[in-house]
Amino acid sequence: MSKPTALVAGVGAELGLGAALCRRFAVGGYHVIAAGRTAAKIEKVARGIEATGGSAEPLQADVTQEADVIRLFDRAMAPGRDADPADLVVYNAGVNQPIDFRELTVAQFEEFWRICCLGGFLVGREAARRLVPLGRGSVLFTGASASLRGKPGFAHFAAAKAGLRMVAQSMAREYGPLGIHVAHVVVDGGIDGERLRTRRPEMVAEKGEDGLLGIDAIAETYWQLHRQPRSAWAQEIDLRPYKETF
């Protein structure tokens, strides 16, 4: 029997959310397309899934480039003899760093917007074009605390993430009645992954056990969103460690 296909845009290191999403969907019986900018990273993720009996393929792409996104969906909707067209799409690409507002350049502001918002628009638009004729499917977006509020040093990130949230809301209202489940996941807290462990090990130590969001736990929520009965769809859900204040 052929497998359904999932497309995860924004896959990086094995110890990252994108990779965790790929693994969870593969366990759920999906053929997974792991899309990211770094060939070595996505290939490692795909090989790891295959080593445990799953089905995955890496596809290098820059999700801020329209032609790359179209190519991703061309592949996702025609994955081959052993897989059906994609009915699960995740936009997980992102970048973050604090920058003093007075020092923020136009180029920096635009770069954050392109990765955190424009790419989501391109993936969302292409997903709508391909899934609406099928009348089914899930499109899930990774948000952040900054999707809801701006903090000092993060105007560029908050502006981009808030924009992505509005893309998700607009899509949900337009395409929900047509059978497409669009949801936005607010990740409110630090993620216990390679990026944080490498760049801020002191924060990891300070937070302690269960003080950061586990990548597999987050991925499980995405899977549950995809499996929700359409009589009770969530459009937005926020996740945080039980220790996190909000």
CSV table of C-alpha atoms in Angstrom, one decimal:
chain,number,residue,atom,x,y,z
A,1,MET,CA,0.0,0.0,0.0
A,2,SER,CA,1.2,3.5,-0.7
A,3,LYS,CA,1.9,6.0,2.0
A,4,PRO,CA,0.6,9.5,2.4
A,5,THR,CA,3.1,12.3,2.1
A,6,ALA,CA,4.1,15.1,4.5
A,7,LEU,CA,6.2,18.1,3.5
A,8,VAL,CA,8.2,19.8,6.3
A,9,ALA,CA,9.8,23.1,5.1
A,10,GLY,CA,12.5,24.3,7.5
A,11,VAL,CA,14.5,21.2,8.5
A,12,GLY,CA,17.9,21.6,10.0
A,13,ALA,CA,19.9,19.7,12.6
A,14,GLU,CA,18.8,16.3,13.8
A,15,LEU,CA,18.3,17.8,17.3
A,16,GLY,CA,15.9,20.4,16.0
A,17,LEU,CA,12.1,20.8,15.7
A,18,GLY,CA,12.0,20.3,11.9
A,19,ALA,CA,13.8,16.9,12.2
A,20,ALA,CA,11.5,15.9,15.1
A,21,LEU,CA,8.5,16.7,13.0
A,22,CYS,CA,9.9,14.5,10.2
A,23,ARG,CA,10.5,11.6,12.6
A,24,ARG,CA,7.0,11.9,14.1
A,25,PHE,CA,5.2,11.9,10.8
A,26,ALA,CA,7.3,9.0,9.6
A,27,VAL,CA,6.3,7.0,12.7
A,28,GLY,CA,2.7,7.9,11.8
A,29,GLY,CA,3.1,6.1,8.5
A,30,TYR,CA,4.0,9.1,6.3
A,31,HIS,CA,6.6,9.4,3.6
A,32,VAL,CA,8.3,12.6,4.6
A,33,ILE,CA,10.0,15.2,2.4
A,34,ALA,CA,12.5,17.0,4.6
A,35,ALA,CA,13.2,20.4,3.0
A,36,GLY,CA,15.9,22.7,4.1
A,37,ARG,CA,18.8,24.9,2.9
A,38,THR,CA,21.7,22.7,4.1
A,39,ALA,CA,22.1,19.5,2.1
A,40,ALA,CA,24.2,17.6,4.7
A,41,LYS,CA,21.7,18.3,7.5
A,42,ILE,CA,18.5,17.2,5.7
A,43,GLU,CA,20.3,14.1,4.2
A,44,LYS,CA,21.3,13.1,7.7
A,45,VAL,CA,17.7,13.5,9.0
A,46,ALA,CA,16.3,11.5,6.1
A,47,ARG,CA,18.9,8.7,6.5
A,48,GLY,CA,18.1,8.5,10.2
A,49,ILE,CA,14.4,8.0,9.5
A,50,GLU,CA,15.2,5.3,6.9
A,51,ALA,CA,17.5,3.5,9.3
A,52,THR,CA,14.6,3.0,11.6
A,53,GLY,CA,12.3,1.7,8.9
A,54,GLY,CA,10.6,5.0,8.0
A,55,SER,CA,10.3,6.6,4.6
A,56,ALA,CA,11.9,10.0,3.9
A,57,GLU,CA,13.7,12.0,1.3
A,58,PRO,CA,15.8,15.2,1.5
A,59,LEU,CA,15.0,18.1,-0.8
A,60,GLN,CA,17.3,21.2,-0.7
A,61,ALA,CA,15.4,24.4,-1.1
A,62,ASP,CA,15.3,28.1,-0.1
A,63,VAL,CA,11.7,28.7,1.0
A,64,THR,CA,12.0,32.4,0.4
A,65,GLN,CA,12.4,31.7,-3.3
A,66,GLU,CA,9.1,31.2,-5.2
A,67,ALA,CA,10.6,28.9,-7.7
A,68,ASP,CA,12.1,26.6,-5.0
A,69,VAL,CA,8.7,26.5,-3.2
A,70,ILE,CA,6.9,25.5,-6.4
A,71,ARG,CA,9.5,22.8,-7.0
A,72,LEU,CA,8.9,21.5,-3.5
A,73,PHE,CA,5.2,21.1,-4.1
A,74,ASP,CA,5.7,19.6,-7.5
A,75,ARG,CA,7.6,16.9,-5.8
A,76,ALA,CA,5.3,16.6,-2.8
A,77,MET,CA,2.2,16.2,-5.0
A,78,ALA,CA,3.8,13.6,-7.2
A,79,PRO,CA,6.1,11.7,-4.8
A,80,GLY,CA,6.2,8.4,-6.8
A,81,ARG,CA,4.6,5.0,-7.0
A,82,ASP,CA,4.9,4.2,-3.2
A,83,ALA,CA,3.4,7.5,-1.9
A,84,ASP,CA,0.3,9.5,-2.4
A,85,PRO,CA,0.2,13.3,-2.8
A,86,ALA,CA,0.9,15.4,0.3
A,87,ASP,CA,-1.9,16.2,2.7
A,88,LEU,CA,0.3,17.5,5.5
A,89,VAL,CA,2.4,20.6,5.2
A,90,VAL,CA,4.4,22.4,7.9
A,91,TYR,CA,6.2,25.7,7.6
A,92,ASN,CA,8.9,25.6,10.3
A,93,ALA,CA,11.6,27.9,8.8
A,94,GLY,CA,12.8,30.6,11.2
A,95,VAL,CA,15.8,32.7,12.4
A,96,ASN,CA,16.2,34.7,15.6
A,97,GLN,CA,18.7,37.0,17.3
A,98,PRO,CA,18.4,40.2,19.4
A,99,ILE,CA,19.4,43.4,17.6
A,100,ASP,CA,19.2,46.9,19.1
A,101,PHE,CA,16.5,48.8,17.3
A,102,ARG,CA,18.8,51.7,16.7
A,103,GLU,CA,21.3,49.4,15.0
A,104,LEU,CA,18.8,47.4,13.0
A,105,THR,CA,19.5,47.8,9.2
A,106,VAL,CA,17.0,47.6,6.4
A,107,ALA,CA,18.8,44.5,5.1
A,108,GLN,CA,18.5,42.7,8.5
A,109,PHE,CA,14.8,43.6,8.9
A,110,GLU,CA,14.0,42.4,5.4
A,111,GLU,CA,16.0,39.1,5.9
A,112,PHE,CA,14.0,38.3,9.0
A,113,TRP,CA,10.7,39.1,7.2
A,114,ARG,CA,11.7,37.0,4.3
A,115,ILE,CA,12.5,33.9,6.4
A,116,CYS,CA,9.8,34.2,9.1
A,117,CYS,CA,7.0,35.6,7.0
A,118,LEU,CA,7.4,35.7,3.2
A,119,GLY,CA,8.5,32.0,3.1
A,120,GLY,CA,5.3,31.1,5.1
A,121,PHE,CA,3.2,33.0,2.6
A,122,LEU,CA,4.8,31.2,-0.3
A,123,VAL,CA,4.4,27.8,1.3
A,124,GLY,CA,0.9,28.6,2.4
A,125,ARG,CA,-0.2,29.9,-1.0
A,126,GLU,CA,1.2,26.9,-2.8
A,127,ALA,CA,-0.4,24.5,-0.3
A,128,ALA,CA,-3.8,26.1,-0.8
A,129,ARG,CA,-3.4,25.9,-4.6
A,130,ARG,CA,-2.6,22.2,-4.4
A,131,LEU,CA,-4.8,21.0,-1.5
A,132,VAL,CA,-8.1,22.9,-2.1
A,133,PRO,CA,-8.9,20.8,-5.2
A,134,LEU,CA,-8.4,17.7,-3.0
A,135,GLY,CA,-10.7,19.1,-0.3
A,136,ARG,CA,-8.5,17.9,2.5
A,137,GLY,CA,-5.2,18.4,4.2
A,138,SER,CA,-3.4,20.3,7.0
A,139,VAL,CA,-1.2,23.3,6.8
A,140,LEU,CA,0.6,24.0,10.1
A,141,PHE,CA,2.8,27.1,10.9
A,142,THR,CA,5.4,27.4,13.6
A,143,GLY,CA,5.0,30.6,15.6
A,144,ALA,CA,6.7,32.0,18.7
A,145,SER,CA,6.1,34.2,21.7
A,146,ALA,CA,7.0,37.1,19.3
A,147,SER,CA,3.9,36.2,17.2
A,148,LEU,CA,1.9,37.8,20.1
A,149,ARG,CA,4.1,40.5,21.5
A,150,GLY,CA,7.2,42.5,20.8
A,151,LYS,CA,10.0,42.8,23.3
A,152,PRO,CA,13.1,45.1,23.4
A,153,GLY,CA,15.7,44.0,20.8
A,154,PHE,CA,13.2,41.9,18.8
A,155,ALA,CA,11.2,44.3,16.7
A,156,HIS,CA,12.4,42.7,13.5
A,157,PHE,CA,11.5,39.2,14.7
A,158,ALA,CA,8.1,40.1,16.2
A,159,ALA,CA,7.1,42.0,13.1
A,160,ALA,CA,7.8,39.0,10.9
A,161,LYS,CA,6.3,36.4,13.2
A,162,ALA,CA,3.1,38.5,13.8
A,163,GLY,CA,2.8,38.7,10.0
A,164,LEU,CA,3.1,34.9,9.7
A,165,ARG,CA,0.3,34.5,12.3
A,166,MET,CA,-2.0,36.8,10.3
A,167,VAL,CA,-1.2,34.7,7.2
A,168,ALA,CA,-2.3,31.6,9.1
A,169,GLN,CA,-5.5,33.2,10.4
A,170,SER,CA,-6.5,34.5,7.0
A,171,MET,CA,-5.9,31.1,5.4
A,172,ALA,CA,-7.8,29.3,8.1
A,173,ARG,CA,-10.9,31.5,7.6
A,174,GLU,CA,-10.7,31.2,3.9
A,175,TYR,CA,-9.9,27.5,3.5
A,176,GLY,CA,-11.3,25.9,6.6
A,177,PRO,CA,-14.8,25.7,5.0
A,178,LEU,CA,-13.2,24.1,2.0
A,179,GLY,CA,-11.7,21.2,4.1
A,180,ILE,CA,-8.2,22.5,4.8
A,181,HIS,CA,-7.1,22.6,8.4
A,182,VAL,CA,-4.8,25.6,8.9
A,183,ALA,CA,-3.3,26.0,12.4
A,184,HIS,CA,-0.6,28.2,14.0
A,185,VAL,CA,1.5,26.8,16.9
A,186,VAL,CA,2.9,29.4,19.3
A,187,VAL,CA,6.1,28.0,20.8
A,188,ASP,CA,6.3,30.1,24.0
A,189,GLY,CA,9.7,29.4,25.5
A,190,GLY,CA,13.2,28.0,24.6
A,191,ILE,CA,13.4,24.9,22.6
A,192,ASP,CA,15.8,22.2,23.9
A,193,GLY,CA,17.6,21.7,20.6
A,194,GLU,CA,21.0,22.0,19.0
A,195,ARG,CA,20.8,25.8,18.5
A,196,LEU,CA,20.1,26.6,22.1
A,197,ARG,CA,22.5,24.0,23.5
A,198,THR,CA,25.3,25.3,21.2
A,199,ARG,CA,24.7,29.1,21.6
A,200,ARG,CA,23.4,29.4,25.1
A,201,PRO,CA,24.4,26.3,27.2
A,202,GLU,CA,24.1,28.4,30.3
A,203,MET,CA,20.4,28.9,29.7
A,204,VAL,CA,19.9,25.2,29.2
A,205,ALA,CA,21.6,24.6,32.6
A,206,GLU,CA,19.6,27.4,34.3
A,207,LYS,CA,16.2,26.1,33.1
A,208,GLY,CA,16.9,22.6,34.4
A,209,GLU,CA,14.8,19.5,33.7
A,210,ASP,CA,11.7,20.2,31.7
A,211,GLY,CA,12.4,23.9,31.7
A,212,LEU,CA,12.7,24.0,27.9
A,213,LEU,CA,10.3,22.7,25.3
A,214,GLY,CA,11.2,19.2,24.2
A,215,ILE,CA,11.3,18.8,20.4
A,216,ASP,CA,9.5,15.5,20.4
A,217,ALA,CA,6.8,16.8,22.7
A,218,ILE,CA,6.2,19.7,20.3
A,219,ALA,CA,6.2,17.4,17.3
A,220,GLU,CA,3.5,15.3,19.0
A,221,THR,CA,1.2,18.3,19.2
A,222,TYR,CA,1.6,18.9,15.5
A,223,TRP,CA,0.6,15.3,14.8
A,224,GLN,CA,-2.4,15.7,17.1
A,225,LEU,CA,-3.4,18.8,15.2
A,226,HIS,CA,-3.3,17.0,11.9
A,227,ARG,CA,-5.4,14.1,13.3
A,228,GLN,CA,-8.1,16.3,14.8
A,229,PRO,CA,-11.7,15.6,13.7
A,230,ARG,CA,-13.0,18.4,11.6
A,231,SER,CA,-15.9,18.9,14.0
A,232,ALA,CA,-13.4,20.4,16.5
A,233,TRP,CA,-10.4,22.0,14.8
A,234,ALA,CA,-7.9,24.2,16.6
A,235,GLN,CA,-6.7,27.2,14.7
A,236,GLU,CA,-4.1,28.2,17.3
A,237,ILE,CA,-2.5,26.5,20.2
A,238,ASP,CA,0.3,27.7,22.5
A,239,LEU,CA,2.9,25.5,24.0
A,240,ARG,CA,5.3,26.2,26.9
A,241,PRO,CA,7.1,24.3,29.7
A,242,TYR,CA,5.2,24.1,32.9
A,243,LYS,CA,7.8,26.3,34.6
A,244,GLU,CA,7.4,29.1,32.0
A,245,THR,CA,5.7,32.3,33.2
A,246,PHE,CA,3.2,33.9,30.8
